[in-house]
Short mmCIF file of C-alpha atoms in Angstrom, two decimals:
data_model
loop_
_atom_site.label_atom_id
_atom_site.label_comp_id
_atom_site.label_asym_id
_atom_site.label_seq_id
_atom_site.Cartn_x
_atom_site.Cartn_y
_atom_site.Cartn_z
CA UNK A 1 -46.60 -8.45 -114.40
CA UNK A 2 -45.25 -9.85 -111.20
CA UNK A 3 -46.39 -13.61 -110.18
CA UNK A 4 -46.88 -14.88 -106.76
CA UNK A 5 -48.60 -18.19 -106.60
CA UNK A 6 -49.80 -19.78 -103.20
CA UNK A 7 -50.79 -23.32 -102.38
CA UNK A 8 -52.73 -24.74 -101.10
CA UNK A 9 -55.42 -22.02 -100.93
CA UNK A 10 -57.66 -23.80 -98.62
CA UNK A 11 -56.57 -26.01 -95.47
CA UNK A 12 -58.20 -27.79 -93.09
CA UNK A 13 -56.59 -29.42 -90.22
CA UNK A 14 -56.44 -30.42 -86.25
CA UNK A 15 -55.04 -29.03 -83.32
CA UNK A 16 -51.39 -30.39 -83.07
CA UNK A 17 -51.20 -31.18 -87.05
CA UNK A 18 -48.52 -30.16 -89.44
CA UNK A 19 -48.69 -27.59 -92.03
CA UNK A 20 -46.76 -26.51 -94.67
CA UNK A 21 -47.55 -23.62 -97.23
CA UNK A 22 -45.73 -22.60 -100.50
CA UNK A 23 -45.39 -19.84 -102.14
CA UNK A 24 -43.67 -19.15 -105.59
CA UNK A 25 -42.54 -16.45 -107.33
CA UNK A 26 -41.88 -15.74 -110.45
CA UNK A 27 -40.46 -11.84 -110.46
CA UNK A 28 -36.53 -12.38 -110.12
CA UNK A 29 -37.15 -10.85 -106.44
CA UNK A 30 -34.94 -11.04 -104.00
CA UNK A 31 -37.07 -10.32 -100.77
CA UNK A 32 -40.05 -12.96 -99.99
CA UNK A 33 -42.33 -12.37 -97.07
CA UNK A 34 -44.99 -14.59 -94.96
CA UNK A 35 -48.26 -12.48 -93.66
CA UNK A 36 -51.36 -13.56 -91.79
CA UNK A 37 -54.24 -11.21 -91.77
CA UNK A 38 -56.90 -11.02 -89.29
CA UNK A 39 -59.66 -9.17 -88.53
CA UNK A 40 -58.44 -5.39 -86.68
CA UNK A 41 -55.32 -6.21 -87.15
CA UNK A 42 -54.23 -5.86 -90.91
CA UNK A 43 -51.63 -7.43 -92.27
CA UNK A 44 -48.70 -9.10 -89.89
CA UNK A 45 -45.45 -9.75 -90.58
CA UNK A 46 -44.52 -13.37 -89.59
CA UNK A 47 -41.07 -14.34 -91.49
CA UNK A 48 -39.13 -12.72 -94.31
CA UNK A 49 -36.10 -13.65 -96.52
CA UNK A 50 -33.49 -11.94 -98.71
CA UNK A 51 -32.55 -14.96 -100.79
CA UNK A 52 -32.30 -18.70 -101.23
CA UNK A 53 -31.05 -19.78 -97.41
CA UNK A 54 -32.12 -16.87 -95.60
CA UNK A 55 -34.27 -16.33 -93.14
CA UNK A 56 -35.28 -13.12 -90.93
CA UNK A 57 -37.57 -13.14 -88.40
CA UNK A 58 -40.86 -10.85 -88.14
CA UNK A 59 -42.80 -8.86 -85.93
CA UNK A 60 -45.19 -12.54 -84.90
CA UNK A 61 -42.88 -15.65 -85.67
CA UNK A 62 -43.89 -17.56 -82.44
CA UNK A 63 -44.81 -21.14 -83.58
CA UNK A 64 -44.26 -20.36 -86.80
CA UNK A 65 -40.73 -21.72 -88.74
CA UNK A 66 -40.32 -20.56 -92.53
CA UNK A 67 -37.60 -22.04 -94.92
CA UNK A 68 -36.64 -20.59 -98.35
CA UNK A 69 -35.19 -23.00 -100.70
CA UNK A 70 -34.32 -21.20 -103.69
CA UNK A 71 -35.00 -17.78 -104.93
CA UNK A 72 -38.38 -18.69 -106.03
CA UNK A 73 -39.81 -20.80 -103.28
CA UNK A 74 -40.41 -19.41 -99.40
CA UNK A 75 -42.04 -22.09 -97.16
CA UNK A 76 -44.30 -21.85 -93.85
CA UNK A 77 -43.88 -24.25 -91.78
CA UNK A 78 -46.70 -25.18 -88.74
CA UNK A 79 -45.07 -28.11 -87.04
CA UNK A 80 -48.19 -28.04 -84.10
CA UNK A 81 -50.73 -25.94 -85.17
CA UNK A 82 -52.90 -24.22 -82.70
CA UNK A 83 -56.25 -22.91 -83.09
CA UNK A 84 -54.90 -19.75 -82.77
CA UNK A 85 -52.97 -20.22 -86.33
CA UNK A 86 -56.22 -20.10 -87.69
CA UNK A 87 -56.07 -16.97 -90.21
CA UNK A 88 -55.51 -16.44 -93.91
CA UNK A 89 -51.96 -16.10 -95.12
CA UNK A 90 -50.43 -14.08 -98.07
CA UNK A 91 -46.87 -14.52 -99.40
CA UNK A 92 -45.27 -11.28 -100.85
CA UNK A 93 -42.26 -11.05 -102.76
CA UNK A 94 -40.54 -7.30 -103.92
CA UNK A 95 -37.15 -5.99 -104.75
CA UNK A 96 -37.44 -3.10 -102.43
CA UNK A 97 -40.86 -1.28 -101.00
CA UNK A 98 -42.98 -2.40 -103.84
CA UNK A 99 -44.23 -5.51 -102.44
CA UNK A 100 -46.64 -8.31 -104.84
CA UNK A 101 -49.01 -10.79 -103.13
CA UNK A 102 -49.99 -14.23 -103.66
CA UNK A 103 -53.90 -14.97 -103.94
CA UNK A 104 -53.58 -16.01 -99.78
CA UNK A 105 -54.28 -19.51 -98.10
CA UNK A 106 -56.92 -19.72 -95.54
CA UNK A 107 -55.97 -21.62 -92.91
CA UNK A 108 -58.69 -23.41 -90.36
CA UNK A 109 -57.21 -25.38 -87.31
CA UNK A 110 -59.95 -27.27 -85.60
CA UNK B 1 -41.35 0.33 -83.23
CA UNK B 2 -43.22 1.90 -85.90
CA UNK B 3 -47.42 2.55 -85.25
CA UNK B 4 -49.94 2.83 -88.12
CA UNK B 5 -53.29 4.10 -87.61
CA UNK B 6 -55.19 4.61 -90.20
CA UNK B 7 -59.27 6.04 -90.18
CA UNK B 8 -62.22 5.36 -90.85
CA UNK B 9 -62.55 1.59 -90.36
CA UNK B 10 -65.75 2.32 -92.29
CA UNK B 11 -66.24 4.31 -95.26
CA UNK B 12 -69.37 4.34 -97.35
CA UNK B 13 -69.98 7.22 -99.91
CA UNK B 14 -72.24 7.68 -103.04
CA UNK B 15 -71.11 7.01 -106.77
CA UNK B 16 -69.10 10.10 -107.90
CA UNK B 17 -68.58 11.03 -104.61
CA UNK B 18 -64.91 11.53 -103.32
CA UNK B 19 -63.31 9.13 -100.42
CA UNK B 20 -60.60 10.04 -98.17
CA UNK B 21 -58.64 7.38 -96.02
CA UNK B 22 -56.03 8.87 -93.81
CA UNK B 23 -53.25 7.20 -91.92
CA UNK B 24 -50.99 8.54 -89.29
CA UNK B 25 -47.76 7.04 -88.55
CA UNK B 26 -44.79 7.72 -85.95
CA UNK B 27 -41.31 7.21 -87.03
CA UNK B 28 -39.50 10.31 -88.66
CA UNK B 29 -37.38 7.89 -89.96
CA UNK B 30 -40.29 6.58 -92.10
CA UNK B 31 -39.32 6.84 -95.97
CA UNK B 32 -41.67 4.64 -98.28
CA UNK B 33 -45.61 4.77 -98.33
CA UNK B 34 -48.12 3.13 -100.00
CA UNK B 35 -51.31 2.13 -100.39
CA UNK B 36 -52.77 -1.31 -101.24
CA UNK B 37 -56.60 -2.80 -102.09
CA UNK B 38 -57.84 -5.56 -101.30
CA UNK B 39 -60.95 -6.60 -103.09
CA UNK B 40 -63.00 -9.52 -101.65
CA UNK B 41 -61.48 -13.09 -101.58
CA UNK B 42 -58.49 -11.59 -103.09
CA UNK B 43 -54.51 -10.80 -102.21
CA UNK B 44 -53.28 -6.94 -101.63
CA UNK B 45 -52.93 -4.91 -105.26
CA UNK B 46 -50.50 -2.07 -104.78
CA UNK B 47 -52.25 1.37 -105.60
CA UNK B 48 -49.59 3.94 -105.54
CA UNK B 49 -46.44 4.22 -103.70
CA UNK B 50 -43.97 7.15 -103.00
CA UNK B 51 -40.82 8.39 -101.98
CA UNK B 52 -40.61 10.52 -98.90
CA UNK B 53 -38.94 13.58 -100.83
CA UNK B 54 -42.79 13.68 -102.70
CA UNK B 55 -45.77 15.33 -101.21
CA UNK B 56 -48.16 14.77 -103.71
CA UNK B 57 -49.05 11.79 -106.72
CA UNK B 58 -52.08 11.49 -109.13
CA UNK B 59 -52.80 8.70 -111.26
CA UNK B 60 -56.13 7.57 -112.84
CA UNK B 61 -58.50 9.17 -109.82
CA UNK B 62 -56.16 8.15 -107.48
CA UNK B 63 -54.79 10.99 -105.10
CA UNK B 64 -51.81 10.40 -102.14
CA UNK B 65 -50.92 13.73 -100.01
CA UNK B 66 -47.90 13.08 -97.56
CA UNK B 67 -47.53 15.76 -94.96
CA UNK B 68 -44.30 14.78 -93.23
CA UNK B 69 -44.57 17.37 -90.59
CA UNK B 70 -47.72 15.78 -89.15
CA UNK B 71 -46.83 12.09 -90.19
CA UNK B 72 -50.16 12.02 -91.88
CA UNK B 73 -50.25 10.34 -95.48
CA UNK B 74 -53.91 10.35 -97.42
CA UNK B 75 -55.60 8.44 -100.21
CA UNK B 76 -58.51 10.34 -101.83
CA UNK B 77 -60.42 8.57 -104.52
CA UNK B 78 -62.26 11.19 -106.91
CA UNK B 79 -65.17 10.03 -108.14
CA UNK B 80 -65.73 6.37 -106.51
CA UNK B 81 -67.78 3.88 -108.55
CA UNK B 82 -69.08 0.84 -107.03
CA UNK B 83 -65.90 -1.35 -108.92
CA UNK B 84 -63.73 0.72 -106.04
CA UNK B 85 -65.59 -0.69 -103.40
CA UNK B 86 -62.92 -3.12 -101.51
CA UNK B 87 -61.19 -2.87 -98.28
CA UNK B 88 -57.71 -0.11 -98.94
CA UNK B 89 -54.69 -0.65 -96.60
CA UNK B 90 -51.79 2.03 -96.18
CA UNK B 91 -48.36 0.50 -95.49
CA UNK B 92 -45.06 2.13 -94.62
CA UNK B 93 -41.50 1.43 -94.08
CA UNK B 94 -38.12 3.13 -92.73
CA UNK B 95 -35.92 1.47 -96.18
CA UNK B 96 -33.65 0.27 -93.35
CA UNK B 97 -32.57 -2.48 -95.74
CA UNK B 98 -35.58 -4.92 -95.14
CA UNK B 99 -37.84 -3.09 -96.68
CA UNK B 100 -40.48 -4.12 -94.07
CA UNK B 101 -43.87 -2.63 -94.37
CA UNK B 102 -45.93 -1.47 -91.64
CA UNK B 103 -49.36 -2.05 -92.63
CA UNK B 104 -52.62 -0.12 -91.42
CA UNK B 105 -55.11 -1.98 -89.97
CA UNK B 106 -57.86 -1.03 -93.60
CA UNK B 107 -60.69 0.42 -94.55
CA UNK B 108 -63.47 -0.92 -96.03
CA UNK B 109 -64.67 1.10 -98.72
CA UNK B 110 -68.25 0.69 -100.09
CA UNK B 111 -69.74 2.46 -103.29
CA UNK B 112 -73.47 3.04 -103.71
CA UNK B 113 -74.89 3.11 -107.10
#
């Protein structure tokens, strides 16, 4: 079955800090996504990427920056987090509609 | 863009009892549905998923109806037990080459013994 592991599941930090959160895959998939989830709104789509170097730009990338360094590995990057940023965030990865999620990272910015 | 709605926020029913989740989309162009759960504390499973050329799929109590006319795709459960109790998201996309999904905002499901 598909992997998608997230770290760190929990974080903690301050208004202004910087975060970064990984995801790995393990499925051979080309397409990796970023989502953050809050209450009423579902899942939103922040950054996506079709493969090692690319990076496409969601429907709610503002003050959010997202690298992916191979095929496995998709990065979110929170250079000044806000307290707005706080949320909890899944990684997905699929080869076409069928997307997997990571276990999620919750997020608190204090 | 594309709008999901999807009803009821809320959905409590009785053990062997059916549940119905409906979401309504707007984008004719729309040709990839699914559904996902969400138990708690957990990432999104994917349920089912079809093809715009089907209208209907069964699997293991598991129900999806697609009526393209009204943009309206279902999930009915037959015969919830308390283990289905989670919250169920639909999600959609246009296959424009992204494969972006449009997700519902979910439904929190509960099953009484």
């Amino acid at each position: 079955e598909a992997a998608v592991t997230q770290s760190p599941r929990n974080k903690v930090t301050v208004t202004g800090g910087n975060v970064t959160l990984s995801c790995r895959q393990t499925n051979s998939h080309n397409y990796m996504y970023w989502y953050r989830q809050d209450t009423g709104h579902g899942l939103r789509l922040i950054h996506y990427s079709y493969g090692a170097g690319n990076l496409q730009i969601g429907d709610v990338p503002d003050g959010y920056k997202a690298t992916r360094t191979t095929q496995e590995d998709f990065f979110l990057l929170l250079e000044l987090a806000s307290p707005s940023q706080t949320s909890l965030y899944f990684c997905a990865s699929s080869e076409w509609g069928e997307q997997y999620f990571g276990p999620g990272t919750r997020l608190t910015v204090l | 863009g594309e709008q999901v709605e999807q009803r009821p926020p809320h959905l409590s029913v009785r053990e062997g009892d059916s549940a119905i989740i409906i979401c309504t989309y707007t984008d004719s162009a729309t040709a990839y549905f699914s559904w996902y759960k969400q138990e708690a504390g957990a990432g999104l499973q994917l349920l089912m998923s079809v093809l715009s050329n089907v209208d209907r799929k069964e699997e293991q109590g598991l129900t999806v109806l697609l009526n393209k006319k009204d943009k309206r795709l279902s999930l009915n459960l037959t015969a919830a037990h308390p283990g289905d109790s989670a919250v169920y998201f639909c999600a959609v996309s246009a296959s424009s080459g992204s494969w972006q999904l449009i997700f519902g905002s979910g439904t929190q499901l509960t099953v009484m013994p």
